[in-house]
Every structure is written in C-alpha cells, then in structure tokens.
Coordinates of N, CA and C in Angstrom, one line a residue:
M1 N -44.5 -56.0 -51.4 CA -45.4 -55.7 -49.7 C -43.8 -55.3 -48.7
E2 N -42.5 -54.4 -48.7 CA -41.8 -54.9 -47.6 C -42.4 -55.9 -46.7
E3 N -40.8 -55.9 -46.7 CA -40.7 -56.6 -44.5 C -40.0 -56.2 -44.1
R4 N -40.5 -56.2 -42.7 CA -40.1 -55.4 -41.8 C -38.7 -56.2 -41.3
K5 N -37.5 -55.1 -41.3 CA -36.5 -56.6 -39.8 C -36.9 -56.7 -38.3
T6 N -36.3 -57.9 -37.8 CA -36.8 -58.2 -36.7 C -36.3 -58.4 -36.1
E7 N -35.2 -57.3 -35.8 CA -34.3 -57.8 -34.4 C -33.8 -57.5 -34.0
E8 N -32.7 -58.2 -32.4 CA -33.1 -58.0 -31.4 C -32.3 -56.6 -31.2
L9 N -32.4 -56.1 -30.5 CA -32.5 -54.0 -30.2 C -31.3 -53.8 -28.2
E10 N -30.2 -53.3 -28.2 CA -29.5 -53.7 -27.3 C -30.2 -52.6 -26.6
A11 N -29.7 -51.9 -25.5 CA -30.3 -51.3 -24.0 C -29.7 -50.2 -24.7
T12 N -28.9 -49.7 -25.2 CA -28.8 -47.8 -25.7 C -29.8 -48.2 -26.9
E13 N -30.5 -48.8 -28.2 CA -30.6 -48.0 -29.4 C -31.8 -48.4 -28.9
I14 N -31.9 -47.4 -30.0 CA -33.6 -46.6 -30.6 C -34.3 -46.1 -31.3
V15 N -35.8 -46.6 -30.6 CA -36.6 -47.7 -31.9 C -37.5 -46.0 -32.4
P16 N -36.8 -46.4 -34.3 CA -38.0 -44.9 -34.8 C -39.3 -44.9 -34.8
V17 N -40.1 -44.4 -34.5 CA -41.6 -44.4 -34.0 C -41.9 -44.2 -36.0
D18 N -42.8 -44.9 -36.8 CA -43.7 -45.1 -37.4 C -44.8 -44.1 -37.4
S19 N -44.8 -42.9 -37.2 CA -45.9 -42.0 -37.6 C -47.5 -42.4 -37.6
K20 N -47.6 -43.2 -38.9 CA -48.4 -43.8 -39.2 C -49.0 -45.5 -38.8
R21 N -48.4 -46.0 -38.0 CA -48.7 -47.1 -37.5 C -49.1 -46.3 -35.8
E22 N -48.0 -45.5 -34.8 CA -48.4 -45.1 -33.5 C -48.6 -44.0 -33.6
T23 N -49.4 -44.1 -33.0 CA -50.1 -43.1 -32.7 C -50.2 -42.0 -30.8
I24 N -50.4 -41.6 -31.2 CA -50.6 -40.9 -29.7 C -52.1 -40.6 -28.9
H25 N -52.4 -41.2 -28.7 CA -54.2 -40.2 -28.5 C -54.1 -40.3 -26.3
F26 N -54.7 -38.9 -26.4 CA -54.6 -37.6 -25.3 C -56.1 -38.7 -24.7
P27 N -55.9 -39.0 -23.1 CA -56.8 -39.0 -22.8 C -57.6 -39.0 -21.9
W28 N -58.9 -38.2 -22.6 CA -59.9 -37.6 -22.2 C -61.3 -38.3 -21.6
G29 N -61.3 -39.7 -21.5 CA -62.2 -40.1 -20.4 C -61.2 -39.4 -18.7
M30 N -60.3 -39.3 -18.7 CA -58.9 -38.9 -17.3 C -59.2 -37.7 -17.4
A31 N -58.9 -36.4 -17.9 CA -59.5 -35.7 -18.0 C -60.3 -34.9 -17.7
I32 N -61.2 -35.4 -18.6 CA -63.3 -35.5 -18.1 C -63.2 -35.9 -16.3
I33 N -62.9 -37.3 -16.4 CA -63.3 -37.0 -14.8 C -62.0 -36.5 -13.7
M34 N -61.0 -36.5 -14.0 CA -60.0 -35.1 -13.4 C -61.3 -33.7 -13.3
G35 N -61.7 -33.1 -14.1 CA -62.5 -32.0 -14.5 C -62.7 -32.3 -13.2
I36 N -64.3 -33.3 -13.9 CA -65.6 -32.9 -13.1 C -65.0 -33.5 -11.4
L37 N -64.3 -34.2 -10.5 CA -63.2 -33.7 -9.2 C -63.5 -32.2 -9.1
M38 N -62.3 -32.4 -10.1 CA -61.8 -30.5 -9.2 C -63.1 -29.3 -9.0
L39 N -64.2 -30.0 -9.9 CA -65.1 -29.0 -10.0 C -66.4 -29.4 -8.4
C40 N -66.5 -29.7 -8.2 CA -66.4 -31.5 -7.0 C -65.4 -30.5 -5.6
I41 N -64.6 -30.1 -5.1 CA -63.5 -29.0 -4.7 C -63.8 -28.6 -4.9
I42 N -64.1 -27.2 -5.1 CA -64.6 -26.0 -5.9 C -65.9 -25.7 -5.0
A43 N -66.8 -26.7 -5.0 CA -67.6 -26.0 -5.0 C -68.1 -26.9 -4.0
C44 N -67.7 -28.3 -2.8 CA -67.4 -27.5 -2.0 C -66.7 -27.0 -0.8
L45 N -65.9 -26.7 -1.4 CA -64.3 -24.6 -0.3 C -66.3 -23.8 -0.4
I46 N -66.4 -24.0 -1.8 CA -67.7 -22.7 -2.0 C -68.5 -23.2 -0.7
V47 N -68.6 -24.4 -0.8 CA -69.9 -24.1 0.7 C -69.4 -24.6 1.8
I48 N -68.0 -24.5 2.0 CA -67.7 -24.4 3.8 C -67.0 -23.4 3.1
M49 N -67.1 -22.4 3.0 CA -67.1 -20.9 3.0 C -68.3 -20.0 3.2
V50 N -69.3 -20.7 2.8 CA -70.4 -20.0 2.7 C -71.3 -20.5 4.3
L51 N -70.4 -21.7 4.5 CA -71.9 -22.6 5.8 C -71.2 -22.1 7.3
G52 N -69.1 -21.7 5.9 CA -68.1 -20.8 7.5 C -68.6 -21.1 9.2
P53 N -67.4 -20.8 9.7 CA -67.4 -21.1 10.9 C -68.2 -20.5 11.4
V54 N -68.9 -20.3 12.6 CA -70.0 -20.1 13.2 C -69.0 -19.3 14.5
N55 N -69.4 -18.2 15.1 CA -69.1 -17.5 16.5 C -70.9 -17.9 17.1
P56 N -69.5 -19.1 17.8 CA -70.2 -19.6 18.7 C -71.4 -18.5 19.5
A57 N -70.4 -17.6 20.1 CA -71.5 -16.1 21.8 C -72.5 -15.6 20.2
T58 N -72.8 -15.6 18.6 CA -72.9 -14.4 18.7 C -74.6 -15.4 18.7
S59 N -74.3 -16.2 17.9 CA -75.3 -17.2 17.4 C -76.1 -18.2 18.2
S60 N -76.0 -18.4 19.1 CA -77.2 -18.6 20.5 C -77.1 -18.0 21.4
S61 N -78.2 -18.3 22.7 CA -78.7 -17.4 23.2 C -78.0 -17.7 25.0
S62 N -76.9 -15.7 24.7 CA -76.3 -16.8 26.0 C -76.8 -15.7 27.1
I63 N -77.0 -17.0 29.0 CA -76.8 -16.1 29.2 C -76.3 -15.2 30.6
V64 N -76.6 -13.8 30.7 CA -75.1 -13.5 31.0 C -75.6 -13.0 32.7

C-alpha cells in the first residue's frame, strides 16, 4: 500500500484532486424542491391571470 504524505500546505498551493476518492454529487434533492417551487409560482401566476383584476363598474350593478 502506498502511504500518503500529509504535509502542511501554504495558502498559495493547490491540492491535486484524486478522482477516485473525491467525487462531486449533483444535489438532486435541492433541484427537485426548486422545481416544485417554480411550478407553484407559475400556477399561482396563471390563477391570478385567470381570476385577474375585475372591472367593478361591469361586475356590480351600478345605480344610474
């Protein structure tokens, strides 16, 4: 087995990334939650557009 050297690094040094040990996982949970929130926002905007601002002069009976 090979021994790894653990030396103190200076602030300007870069540590090489070992692709077998360090993997990056995509945060699927966060992506799903953000997708659901975006769908809720779109649905709310559609409901607001459909129910929309109602003109009070035409919707209520006005006495002339």
